[in-house]
Amino acid sequence: MIFTLIYSVLSAQWGMLMLLPVIGYGFAWIGHFVFEKNRPATFEYPLYSFMADWVMLYRALTHRKY
């Protein structure tokens, strides 16, 4: 998702920015519906879910668990 953002900005292909939500959440939603058989929290709490994604990325990059 971040690579798509960087590529679309550097190459000035602004239409690709519309793909970011699909790339970022589409695969997760498929996993929830198909494999876990539940409804993602993104539908009920979209802002909280978006912020949690950034926290998770930060923790992954800094090797922190909590």
C-alpha positions in Angstrom: 0.0 0.0 0.0 2.8 2.4 0.9 4.6 1.6 -2.3 1.5 2.3 -4.4 1.2 5.7 -2.7 4.8 6.6 -3.3 4.7 5.3 -6.9 1.5 7.2 -7.7 2.8 10.5 -6.3 6.2 10.2 -8.0 4.8 9.3 -11.3 1.8 11.7 -11.0 -0.7 9.0 -11.7 -3.4 10.3 -9.4 -6.0 7.7 -10.4 -4.0 5.0 -8.6 -4.7 6.8 -5.3 -8.2 5.4 -5.6 -6.7 1.9 -5.3 -5.3 2.5 -1.9 -8.4 1.5 0.2 -8.9 -1.6 -2.0 -5.3 -2.7 -1.5 -5.2 -1.8 2.2 -8.5 -3.2 3.3 -9.7 -5.5 0.5 -7.5 -8.4 1.3 -8.2 -8.1 5.0 -11.9 -8.1 4.4 -11.7 -11.2 2.2 -9.8 -12.9 5.0 -12.4 -11.9 7.6 -15.4 -13.0 5.5 -14.0 -16.2 3.9 -11.6 -17.6 6.5 -12.6 -16.2 9.8 -16.3 -16.0 9.1 -16.8 -12.7 10.9 -17.4 -9.0 10.1 -14.4 -6.7 10.2 -14.4 -3.9 12.8 -13.7 -1.4 10.0 -17.3 -1.3 9.0 -18.4 -0.3 12.5 -15.3 1.8 13.6 -13.6 3.0 10.4 -11.5 5.8 12.0 -10.4 3.6 15.0 -9.5 0.8 12.6 -7.4 3.2 10.4 -5.5 4.6 13.3 -4.9 1.0 14.7 -3.3 0.1 11.3 -0.8 2.9 11.7 0.0 1.8 15.3 0.5 -1.8 14.1 2.8 -0.6 11.3 4.9 1.5 13.8 5.2 -1.4 16.2 6.2 -3.8 13.4 8.9 -1.4 12.1 10.3 -0.7 15.6 10.0 -4.4 16.7 7.8 -3.5 19.7 5.1 -5.8 21.0 3.3 -3.4 23.3 
